[in-house]
């Protein structure tokens, strides 16, 4: 169960930005000598793939509506990555413990992804892109910071990740109306882009 704090923290980070989480863990394991990082995450292939996907998400996540579309695509990816990382962290644990730790990582990742995608819909009700850039940049810094802390102080990182998750869930509750408006605008934006002729005729 020693892997549980790190599994919880990386689950939270995966739900925000799975590729940044994998990249940070891989770099820490390979170049900072963090023994708790599974070897599979430190290989060249994983680092290159995670770096390329992180670079793509770094840009896409800062563009209004594109960010919400990317969140939709990532609905299955982020929780899956969170569960896989947690399972790798469990290592040679018994099957029951490994399943529990993997489930913890996946569930926490799903919750943090839901918070991120919901609040991003609320942010998209703002007509300017500055808030999107600020929110995305803040998320990138938070993921890098919390994962780095988790590598050396997993319990402290777990507490911070849990606090951030609770704050996020409370924020979703209070921003529910804005999230509904953002979802409606996102659907309208998606409809216009999927049927450009309709949008042209409406103009």
CSV table of C-alpha atoms in Angstrom, one decimal:
chain,number,residue,atom,x,y,z
A,1,UNK,CA,0.0,0.0,0.0
A,2,UNK,CA,3.1,2.3,-0.1
A,3,UNK,CA,2.2,3.0,-3.7
A,4,UNK,CA,-1.2,4.4,-2.8
A,5,UNK,CA,-0.2,8.1,-2.1
A,6,UNK,CA,1.7,8.2,-5.4
A,7,UNK,CA,-1.1,6.5,-7.3
A,8,UNK,CA,-3.7,9.0,-5.9
A,9,UNK,CA,-1.5,11.9,-6.9
A,10,UNK,CA,-0.6,10.7,-10.3
A,11,UNK,CA,-4.3,9.8,-10.8
A,12,UNK,CA,-5.2,13.5,-10.1
A,13,UNK,CA,-2.4,14.7,-12.4
A,14,UNK,CA,-3.5,12.3,-15.2
A,15,UNK,CA,-7.0,13.6,-15.1
A,16,UNK,CA,-5.7,17.1,-15.7
A,17,UNK,CA,-2.9,16.3,-18.2
A,18,UNK,CA,-2.1,12.6,-18.7
A,19,UNK,CA,0.8,13.2,-21.1
A,20,UNK,CA,2.5,15.8,-18.8
A,21,UNK,CA,2.1,13.3,-15.9
A,22,UNK,CA,3.8,10.5,-17.8
A,23,UNK,CA,6.5,12.8,-19.2
A,24,UNK,CA,7.3,14.2,-15.7
A,25,UNK,CA,7.4,10.7,-14.1
A,26,UNK,CA,9.6,9.4,-16.9
A,27,UNK,CA,12.1,12.3,-16.7
A,28,UNK,CA,12.2,12.0,-12.9
A,29,UNK,CA,12.8,8.3,-13.0
A,30,UNK,CA,15.5,8.5,-15.7
A,31,UNK,CA,17.4,11.6,-14.8
A,32,UNK,CA,16.6,12.3,-11.1
A,33,UNK,CA,17.1,8.8,-9.9
A,34,UNK,CA,13.6,8.4,-8.4
A,35,UNK,CA,13.4,4.7,-7.8
A,36,UNK,CA,9.6,4.6,-7.3
A,37,UNK,CA,9.0,5.4,-11.0
A,38,UNK,CA,8.4,2.2,-13.0
A,39,UNK,CA,11.1,1.5,-15.5
A,40,UNK,CA,8.5,1.3,-18.4
A,41,UNK,CA,7.9,5.0,-18.1
A,42,UNK,CA,11.6,5.9,-18.5
A,43,UNK,CA,12.1,4.3,-21.9
A,44,UNK,CA,12.9,6.3,-25.0
A,45,UNK,CA,9.7,5.4,-26.7
A,46,UNK,CA,7.5,6.4,-23.8
A,47,UNK,CA,9.3,9.7,-23.3
A,48,UNK,CA,9.2,10.6,-27.0
A,49,UNK,CA,5.5,9.7,-27.3
A,50,UNK,CA,4.6,11.5,-24.1
A,51,UNK,CA,6.6,14.6,-25.1
A,52,UNK,CA,5.0,14.8,-28.6
A,53,UNK,CA,1.5,14.4,-27.2
A,54,UNK,CA,2.1,16.9,-24.4
A,55,UNK,CA,3.4,19.4,-27.0
A,56,UNK,CA,0.1,19.0,-29.0
A,57,UNK,CA,-2.1,19.2,-25.9
A,58,UNK,CA,-0.1,22.2,-24.7
A,59,UNK,CA,-1.3,24.2,-27.7
A,60,UNK,CA,-4.8,22.6,-28.2
A,61,UNK,CA,-5.7,23.1,-24.5
A,62,UNK,CA,-5.3,26.9,-24.7
A,63,UNK,CA,-7.7,27.5,-27.7
A,64,UNK,CA,-11.4,28.1,-26.8
A,65,UNK,CA,-13.7,25.2,-27.8
A,66,UNK,CA,-10.7,23.3,-29.2
A,67,UNK,CA,-9.9,22.6,-25.5
A,68,UNK,CA,-13.3,21.2,-24.8
A,69,UNK,CA,-13.2,19.1,-27.9
A,70,UNK,CA,-9.9,17.7,-26.7
A,71,UNK,CA,-11.3,17.1,-23.3
A,72,UNK,CA,-14.1,15.0,-24.9
A,73,UNK,CA,-11.5,12.9,-26.8
A,74,UNK,CA,-9.5,12.5,-23.6
A,75,UNK,CA,-12.5,11.2,-21.5
A,76,UNK,CA,-11.4,7.6,-21.8
A,77,UNK,CA,-7.6,8.3,-22.2
A,78,UNK,CA,-6.9,10.2,-19.0
A,79,UNK,CA,-8.6,7.8,-16.5
A,80,UNK,CA,-7.0,4.8,-18.4
A,81,UNK,CA,-3.6,6.4,-18.1
A,82,UNK,CA,-4.2,7.1,-14.4
A,83,UNK,CA,-5.2,3.4,-13.8
A,84,UNK,CA,-2.2,2.1,-15.8
A,85,UNK,CA,0.3,4.3,-13.9
A,86,UNK,CA,-1.2,3.2,-10.6
A,87,UNK,CA,-1.0,-0.5,-11.6
A,88,UNK,CA,2.6,0.0,-12.6
A,89,UNK,CA,3.3,1.7,-9.3
A,90,UNK,CA,1.8,-1.3,-7.4
A,91,UNK,CA,4.5,-3.5,-9.0
A,92,UNK,CA,4.6,-6.9,-7.4
A,93,UNK,CA,1.7,-6.3,-5.0
A,94,UNK,CA,-0.9,-9.0,-4.6
A,95,UNK,CA,-3.6,-9.0,-7.2
A,96,UNK,CA,-6.2,-7.6,-4.8
A,97,UNK,CA,-3.9,-4.7,-3.7
A,98,UNK,CA,-2.8,-4.0,-7.2
A,99,UNK,CA,-6.4,-3.9,-8.4
A,100,UNK,CA,-7.3,-1.5,-5.5
A,101,UNK,CA,-4.4,0.8,-6.3
A,102,UNK,CA,-5.1,0.8,-10.0
A,103,UNK,CA,-8.8,1.5,-9.4
A,104,UNK,CA,-7.9,4.4,-7.1
A,105,UNK,CA,-5.7,5.9,-9.8
A,106,UNK,CA,-8.4,5.5,-12.5
A,107,UNK,CA,-11.3,6.8,-10.3
A,108,UNK,CA,-9.3,9.9,-9.1
A,109,UNK,CA,-8.2,10.6,-12.7
A,110,UNK,CA,-11.8,10.4,-13.9
A,111,UNK,CA,-12.9,12.8,-11.1
A,112,UNK,CA,-10.2,15.3,-11.9
A,113,UNK,CA,-10.8,15.0,-15.6
A,114,UNK,CA,-14.5,15.8,-15.0
A,115,UNK,CA,-13.6,18.8,-12.9
A,116,UNK,CA,-11.1,20.1,-15.6
A,117,UNK,CA,-13.5,19.6,-18.5
A,118,UNK,CA,-16.5,21.0,-16.7
A,119,UNK,CA,-14.7,24.2,-15.5
A,120,UNK,CA,-13.2,24.6,-19.0
A,121,UNK,CA,-16.8,24.7,-20.4
A,122,UNK,CA,-17.5,27.5,-17.9
A,123,UNK,CA,-14.4,29.4,-18.9
A,124,UNK,CA,-15.5,29.2,-22.6
A,125,UNK,CA,-18.5,31.4,-21.8
A,126,UNK,CA,-15.9,34.2,-21.8
A,127,UNK,CA,-15.4,35.7,-25.2
A,128,UNK,CA,-11.6,36.2,-24.9
A,129,UNK,CA,-8.9,33.5,-24.9
A,130,UNK,CA,-6.8,34.9,-22.0
A,131,UNK,CA,-8.7,32.9,-19.4
A,132,UNK,CA,-8.2,29.7,-21.4
A,133,UNK,CA,-4.4,30.3,-21.6
A,134,UNK,CA,-4.2,31.3,-18.0
A,135,UNK,CA,-6.2,28.2,-16.8
A,136,UNK,CA,-4.3,25.8,-19.0
A,137,UNK,CA,-0.9,27.2,-18.0
A,138,UNK,CA,-1.9,27.0,-14.3
A,139,UNK,CA,-2.9,23.4,-14.8
A,140,UNK,CA,0.5,22.6,-16.5
A,141,UNK,CA,2.4,24.1,-13.6
A,142,UNK,CA,0.2,22.4,-11.0
A,143,UNK,CA,0.7,19.0,-12.6
A,144,UNK,CA,4.5,19.4,-12.9
A,145,UNK,CA,4.8,20.7,-9.4
A,146,UNK,CA,2.6,18.1,-7.7
A,147,UNK,CA,4.1,15.2,-9.6
A,148,UNK,CA,7.6,16.4,-8.8
A,149,UNK,CA,6.7,16.7,-5.1
A,150,UNK,CA,5.1,13.3,-5.2
A,151,UNK,CA,8.3,11.7,-6.4
A,152,UNK,CA,10.1,12.8,-3.2
A,153,UNK,CA,7.3,13.5,-0.7
A,154,UNK,CA,4.3,11.3,-1.7
A,155,UNK,CA,2.2,11.9,1.4
A,156,UNK,CA,2.5,15.7,1.2
A,157,UNK,CA,1.7,15.6,-2.6
A,158,UNK,CA,-1.4,13.4,-1.8
A,159,UNK,CA,-2.7,16.0,0.6
A,160,UNK,CA,-2.2,18.8,-1.9
A,161,UNK,CA,-3.8,16.7,-4.7
A,162,UNK,CA,-6.8,15.8,-2.5
A,163,UNK,CA,-7.3,19.5,-1.5
A,164,UNK,CA,-7.1,20.6,-5.2
A,165,UNK,CA,-9.6,17.9,-6.2
A,166,UNK,CA,-12.1,18.9,-3.4
A,167,UNK,CA,-11.7,22.6,-4.4
A,168,UNK,CA,-12.3,21.6,-8.0
A,169,UNK,CA,-15.5,19.7,-7.2
A,170,UNK,CA,-16.8,22.6,-5.1
A,171,UNK,CA,-16.1,25.0,-8.0
A,172,UNK,CA,-18.0,22.8,-10.4
A,173,UNK,CA,-21.0,22.9,-8.0
A,174,UNK,CA,-21.0,26.7,-7.9
A,175,UNK,CA,-20.2,27.1,-11.6
A,176,UNK,CA,-23.0,24.7,-12.7
A,177,UNK,CA,-25.0,27.4,-14.6
A,178,UNK,CA,-22.0,28.7,-16.4
A,179,UNK,CA,-21.0,25.1,-17.3
A,180,UNK,CA,-24.4,24.5,-18.8
A,181,UNK,CA,-24.1,27.7,-20.9
A,182,UNK,CA,-20.6,26.6,-21.9
A,183,UNK,CA,-21.9,23.2,-23.0
A,184,UNK,CA,-24.6,24.8,-25.1
A,185,UNK,CA,-22.1,27.1,-26.7
A,186,UNK,CA,-19.7,24.3,-27.4
A,187,UNK,CA,-22.4,22.2,-29.0
A,188,UNK,CA,-23.4,25.2,-31.2
A,189,UNK,CA,-19.7,25.7,-32.1
A,190,UNK,CA,-19.3,22.0,-33.0
A,191,UNK,CA,-22.5,22.1,-35.1
A,192,UNK,CA,-21.3,25.2,-37.0
A,193,UNK,CA,-17.9,23.5,-37.7
A,194,UNK,CA,-19.4,20.2,-38.7
A,195,UNK,CA,-21.9,21.9,-41.1
A,196,UNK,CA,-20.1,25.0,-42.5
A,197,UNK,CA,-22.7,25.5,-45.2
A,198,UNK,CA,-25.4,25.9,-42.5
A,199,UNK,CA,-23.3,28.5,-40.7
A,200,UNK,CA,-22.7,30.4,-44.0
A,201,UNK,CA,-26.4,30.5,-44.9
A,202,UNK,CA,-27.3,31.7,-41.4
A,203,UNK,CA,-24.9,34.6,-41.8
